[in-house]
Coordinates of C-alpha atoms and ligand atoms in Angstrom, one line a residue:
M1 CA -4.4 -35.5 21.4
P2 CA -2.9 -33.9 18.1
E3 CA -5.8 -34.3 15.5
L4 CA -5.6 -33.5 11.8
P5 CA -5.0 -29.5 11.7
E6 CA -2.3 -29.8 14.6
V7 CA -0.4 -33.0 12.3
E8 CA -1.0 -31.2 9.0
T9 CA 0.7 -27.9 10.7
V10 CA 3.4 -30.0 12.3
M11 CA 3.7 -31.9 8.6
R12 CA 4.1 -28.8 6.6
G13 CA 6.8 -27.3 8.7
L14 CA 8.9 -30.5 8.6
S15 CA 8.4 -30.2 4.7
A16 CA 9.6 -27.2 4.4
V17 CA 12.6 -27.9 6.1
L18 CA 13.2 -31.4 5.3
T19 CA 12.2 -32.2 1.8
G20 CA 15.3 -31.6 -0.3
R21 CA 17.5 -32.7 1.9
T22 CA 19.5 -35.7 3.0
I23 CA 19.5 -36.8 6.6
A24 CA 22.8 -37.5 7.2
R25 CA 22.8 -38.7 10.2
A26 CA 19.5 -40.1 12.9
E27 CA 20.0 -41.5 16.2
T28 CA 17.4 -43.4 18.4
R29 CA 17.6 -42.8 21.9
R30 CA 15.7 -45.9 23.0
A31 CA 14.0 -49.4 22.0
G32 CA 10.8 -47.8 20.9
L33 CA 7.8 -45.7 22.0
R34 CA 4.2 -47.7 22.1
W35 CA 6.0 -50.3 19.8
P36 CA 9.2 -51.0 19.2
F37 CA 10.9 -48.9 16.6
P38 CA 12.0 -50.8 13.5
E39 CA 15.0 -52.8 13.2
G40 CA 17.9 -50.5 12.8
L41 CA 15.7 -47.6 12.1
A42 CA 18.3 -44.6 12.4
D43 CA 21.3 -46.7 9.9
R44 CA 18.4 -47.0 7.4
L45 CA 17.4 -43.3 8.2
S46 CA 20.9 -42.2 7.6
G47 CA 22.2 -40.9 4.2
R48 CA 18.5 -40.9 2.9
G49 CA 17.1 -38.0 0.9
V50 CA 13.5 -36.7 1.8
E51 CA 11.5 -36.2 -1.2
G52 CA 8.3 -35.4 0.6
F53 CA 5.5 -35.7 2.7
R54 CA 1.9 -36.7 3.1
R55 CA -0.8 -36.9 6.2
R56 CA -3.1 -39.5 6.3
G57 CA -5.5 -39.1 9.1
K58 CA -3.6 -38.1 12.0
Y59 CA -0.6 -39.9 10.7
M60 CA 2.5 -38.1 8.9
L61 CA 4.4 -40.0 6.1
M62 CA 8.0 -38.6 5.3
R63 CA 8.9 -40.3 1.7
L64 CA 12.2 -41.6 1.7
S65 CA 14.6 -41.5 -1.3
G66 CA 14.9 -45.7 -2.2
G67 CA 11.1 -46.2 -2.2
E68 CA 10.5 -45.9 1.6
S69 CA 8.0 -44.3 3.9
V70 CA 8.3 -43.3 7.7
L71 CA 5.4 -43.4 9.0
I72 CA 4.7 -40.7 12.3
H73 CA 1.9 -40.4 14.5
L74 CA 2.6 -37.7 18.0
G75 CA 0.3 -40.1 20.0
M76 CA -1.0 -37.9 23.0
S77 CA 2.2 -35.6 23.5
G78 CA 4.3 -35.9 20.9
R79 CA 6.3 -33.1 19.2
M80 CA 9.1 -32.5 16.3
V81 CA 10.5 -29.5 16.7
A82 CA 13.2 -28.4 14.3
R83 CA 16.0 -26.4 14.6
P84 CA 17.9 -24.5 12.3
P85 CA 21.6 -25.1 11.9
G86 CA 24.0 -23.9 14.8
E87 CA 21.1 -23.8 17.1
G88 CA 22.3 -26.9 18.8
P89 CA 19.9 -29.6 20.5
V90 CA 15.9 -29.1 20.3
P91 CA 15.3 -27.7 23.7
R92 CA 11.6 -28.9 25.7
I93 CA 9.5 -25.9 24.9
A94 CA 6.4 -25.6 27.0
P95 CA 3.3 -24.0 25.2
Q96 CA 2.4 -20.2 26.6
G97 CA -1.5 -20.6 25.8
A98 CA -4.4 -20.1 27.9
F99 CA -3.7 -23.9 28.8
S100 CA -0.2 -23.9 29.5
D101 CA -0.5 -27.2 32.5
A102 CA 2.3 -28.6 30.2
R103 CA 2.4 -32.3 31.3
G104 CA 6.3 -33.8 31.5
A105 CA 7.4 -30.0 31.9
G106 CA 11.2 -30.5 32.0
D107 CA 14.2 -31.9 30.6
G108 CA 13.1 -32.3 26.9
L109 CA 16.1 -34.2 25.8
A110 CA 15.4 -36.6 28.4
H111 CA 12.4 -37.4 26.3
E112 CA 13.6 -37.3 22.9
H113 CA 13.5 -40.5 21.0
L114 CA 14.7 -39.7 17.2
V115 CA 16.6 -37.0 16.2
M116 CA 17.7 -36.5 12.8
E117 CA 19.8 -34.3 11.3
T118 CA 20.4 -33.1 7.9
G119 CA 23.6 -32.6 5.9
D120 CA 23.3 -29.0 6.2
G121 CA 22.9 -28.8 9.9
W122 CA 19.4 -29.2 10.4
R123 CA 17.9 -30.8 13.8
V124 CA 14.5 -32.3 14.1
G125 CA 13.7 -34.4 17.2
F126 CA 11.0 -36.0 17.8
Q127 CA 9.5 -35.8 21.3
D128 CA 7.1 -37.8 23.5
P129 CA 7.1 -37.9 27.0
R130 CA 3.8 -39.8 27.5
R131 CA 5.4 -41.9 24.5
F132 CA 1.9 -42.9 22.7
G133 CA 3.6 -42.0 20.0
C134 CA 4.8 -44.7 16.9
V135 CA 7.3 -44.2 14.0
D136 CA 7.7 -47.2 11.7
L137 CA 8.8 -47.4 8.0
M138 CA 7.1 -49.1 5.2
P139 CA 8.0 -49.3 0.9
T140 CA 6.2 -46.0 -0.3
A141 CA 4.0 -48.1 -2.4
A142 CA 2.6 -50.3 0.4
E143 CA 1.4 -47.0 2.3
D144 CA -2.4 -47.3 2.0
S145 CA -2.1 -51.1 2.9
H146 CA 0.2 -50.4 6.3
R147 CA -2.0 -52.2 9.4
L148 CA -2.6 -48.6 10.6
L149 CA -3.6 -46.7 7.7
A150 CA -5.9 -49.5 5.9
G151 CA -8.8 -49.3 7.8
L152 CA -9.4 -45.4 7.7
G153 CA -12.1 -43.4 6.2
P154 CA -11.9 -40.5 3.7
E155 CA -9.8 -37.6 3.9
P156 CA -12.2 -34.8 5.3
L157 CA -10.7 -32.3 3.4
E158 CA -10.6 -34.2 0.1
A159 CA -13.4 -34.0 -2.5
G160 CA -14.4 -37.4 -2.3
F161 CA -15.6 -36.5 1.3
T162 CA -19.3 -35.2 0.9
A163 CA -22.7 -35.5 2.2
A164 CA -23.4 -38.4 0.1
S165 CA -20.5 -40.3 1.1
L166 CA -20.8 -39.6 4.6
S167 CA -24.8 -40.3 4.5
K168 CA -24.1 -43.5 3.5
A169 CA -21.4 -44.4 6.2
L170 CA -23.4 -43.4 9.0
A171 CA -26.7 -45.3 7.8
G172 CA -28.4 -47.7 10.4
K173 CA -25.4 -46.3 12.6
G174 CA -27.3 -47.1 16.2
T175 CA -24.1 -44.9 18.0
P176 CA -24.6 -41.2 19.1
I177 CA -23.0 -39.1 16.1
K178 CA -20.1 -37.9 18.1
A179 CA -18.8 -41.5 18.8
A180 CA -19.3 -42.1 15.3
L181 CA -17.3 -39.1 14.2
L182 CA -14.3 -40.0 16.3
D183 CA -14.7 -43.6 14.8
Q184 CA -11.8 -43.1 12.0
G185 CA -13.3 -45.5 10.0
V186 CA -15.9 -43.2 9.1
V187 CA -13.8 -40.0 8.9
A188 CA -10.5 -39.5 9.2
G189 CA -8.6 -36.9 11.5
L190 CA -11.4 -35.7 13.6
G191 CA -10.8 -36.1 17.6
N192 CA -12.6 -34.4 20.4
I193 CA -12.2 -30.8 19.9
Y194 CA -13.4 -30.8 16.4
V195 CA -16.1 -33.1 16.3
A196 CA -17.1 -30.4 19.1
E197 CA -17.0 -27.4 17.3
A198 CA -18.2 -29.1 14.1
L199 CA -21.1 -30.2 15.6
F200 CA -22.3 -26.8 16.6
R201 CA -21.7 -25.4 13.7
A202 CA -23.8 -27.7 12.0
G203 CA -26.6 -27.5 14.8
I204 CA -26.3 -31.7 15.4
S205 CA -26.5 -33.0 18.9
P206 CA -23.5 -34.8 20.0
R207 CA -25.9 -37.2 21.5
R208 CA -28.1 -37.4 18.1
L209 CA -28.0 -41.0 16.9
A210 CA -25.6 -41.3 13.7
G211 CA -28.4 -43.3 11.9
T212 CA -30.4 -40.1 11.9
V213 CA -27.7 -37.7 10.5
P214 CA -28.0 -39.0 6.7
G215 CA -29.6 -36.2 4.3
A216 CA -30.2 -32.9 5.3
R217 CA -27.9 -32.8 8.5
A218 CA -25.0 -34.6 6.5
G219 CA -25.5 -31.5 4.1
R220 CA -25.0 -29.1 7.3
L221 CA -22.3 -31.3 8.8
V222 CA -20.0 -31.9 6.3
P223 CA -19.1 -28.4 5.4
A224 CA -19.2 -27.8 9.1
I225 CA -16.3 -30.2 9.2
K226 CA -14.3 -29.0 6.2
A227 CA -14.6 -25.4 7.5
V228 CA -13.8 -26.0 11.1
L229 CA -10.2 -27.9 10.4
E230 CA -9.8 -25.0 6.9
E231 CA -9.8 -22.4 9.9
A232 CA -7.9 -24.4 12.5
I233 CA -5.2 -25.0 9.6
E234 CA -5.1 -21.3 9.5
A235 CA -4.4 -20.6 12.8
G236 CA -1.7 -23.6 13.1
G237 CA -3.6 -25.8 14.8
S238 CA -4.8 -25.2 18.8
S239 CA -2.1 -25.5 21.4
L240 CA -4.0 -27.1 24.7
R241 CA -1.1 -29.0 26.3
D242 CA 1.8 -30.3 24.6
Y243 CA 1.4 -29.3 20.7
V244 CA 3.3 -26.6 19.3
R245 CA 4.2 -26.4 15.9
S246 CA 7.6 -27.9 14.5
D247 CA 9.2 -24.0 14.6
G248 CA 8.3 -24.4 18.4
E249 CA 5.7 -21.8 18.3
I250 CA 2.2 -22.3 19.5
G251 CA -1.3 -22.5 17.5
H252 CA -4.0 -20.2 18.0
F253 CA -7.5 -21.8 17.4
Q254 CA -7.9 -22.4 20.8
D255 CA -8.9 -18.7 21.0
R256 CA -11.6 -19.4 18.3
F257 CA -13.1 -22.4 20.1
H258 CA -16.8 -22.0 20.1
V259 CA -18.0 -24.6 22.5
Y260 CA -14.8 -27.1 23.3
D261 CA -14.0 -26.3 26.9
R262 CA -16.1 -23.4 27.4
H263 CA -18.9 -24.9 29.5
G264 CA -20.4 -22.5 31.5
H265 CA -19.4 -19.7 29.0
P266 CA -22.4 -17.8 27.1
C267 CA -23.1 -19.7 23.8
P268 CA -22.1 -17.6 21.0
H269 CA -25.0 -18.2 19.0
C270 CA -27.7 -17.5 21.3
P271 CA -28.9 -14.3 22.9
G272 CA -28.3 -15.8 26.7
P273 CA -30.6 -16.6 29.5
P274 CA -33.0 -18.0 29.1
A275 CA -33.4 -18.7 25.9
C276 CA -29.5 -20.5 25.9
T277 CA -28.3 -21.3 29.4
G278 CA -24.8 -21.0 27.9
V279 CA -22.2 -23.7 26.6
A280 CA -23.2 -27.1 28.2
R281 CA -21.1 -30.6 28.8
I282 CA -21.7 -34.0 29.2
V283 CA -19.6 -37.1 29.1
Q284 CA -19.9 -39.3 26.7
A285 CA -17.9 -43.0 26.7
G286 CA -15.7 -41.2 29.4
R287 CA -14.8 -38.1 27.4
S288 CA -16.4 -34.9 27.5
S289 CA -18.8 -33.2 24.9
F290 CA -19.8 -29.5 24.8
F291 CA -22.5 -28.3 22.6
C292 CA -25.6 -25.6 22.9
P293 CA -28.3 -26.9 24.5
R294 CA -30.9 -24.9 22.6
T295 CA -29.8 -25.0 18.6
Q296 CA -27.9 -28.5 18.9
R297 CA -30.3 -31.2 18.1
Ligands
ZN301 ZN1 -26.5 -21.4 22.4

């Protein structure tokens, strides 16, 4: 599932193509994805200028002339791919990375649910084979009170996300720190990949109770979260299955994972056995956690 760095990368790509342009034509190919599309979506997009973009957690907001914003969530498998003028329909692009078991591969057009074309011929298609994504419209002035955004915690890359604010959010929590960091109300935008990588860098076990993290451990965790997200954005995100950038290229942060999906490999922080038996994997709340059994406490 795309996490903050992947959403940020897609959004920057779309912004470079769409900001300042007009959506001359829009078309929906089905009634909705996870939820129905807003009434008359295609008509309401057509003829609108694109004024800019904003990301909130794993959501993109495309701001239109006329005071409305389009909320886009990529869900599990969603892609937004932009094609320059003259290149025709957006093809299904399979990732070429080490994890190229592209699910739902095949005819991309069958999975292209929303298409927008600019006046000068750019074409942006929203593909989502598994249809967990969503698209909604709202007044720009009411973005932050949208039902999907209202409960989100702080943006981890903003200055307001500090050891003190995270400590406050974790105080008294009896859940494992991993679960707390996946809770979008504690901090927005993290998922299984970046939580694993940040906890490794901070030397904190994914099993540690969240209520014991405030203080010095939060002081290590906050810069680790910020660093891993910044490095991942720099690398264009992580392409595991479906994720590609808006230009169809894959991201490269999967080549720089320390622990995520690396169980059985030597731990990058440790000298090897017998000191550290390598990256370990456990299952928490039905999802894999990857960590160093020696340095993460
Ligand atoms: Zn280790």
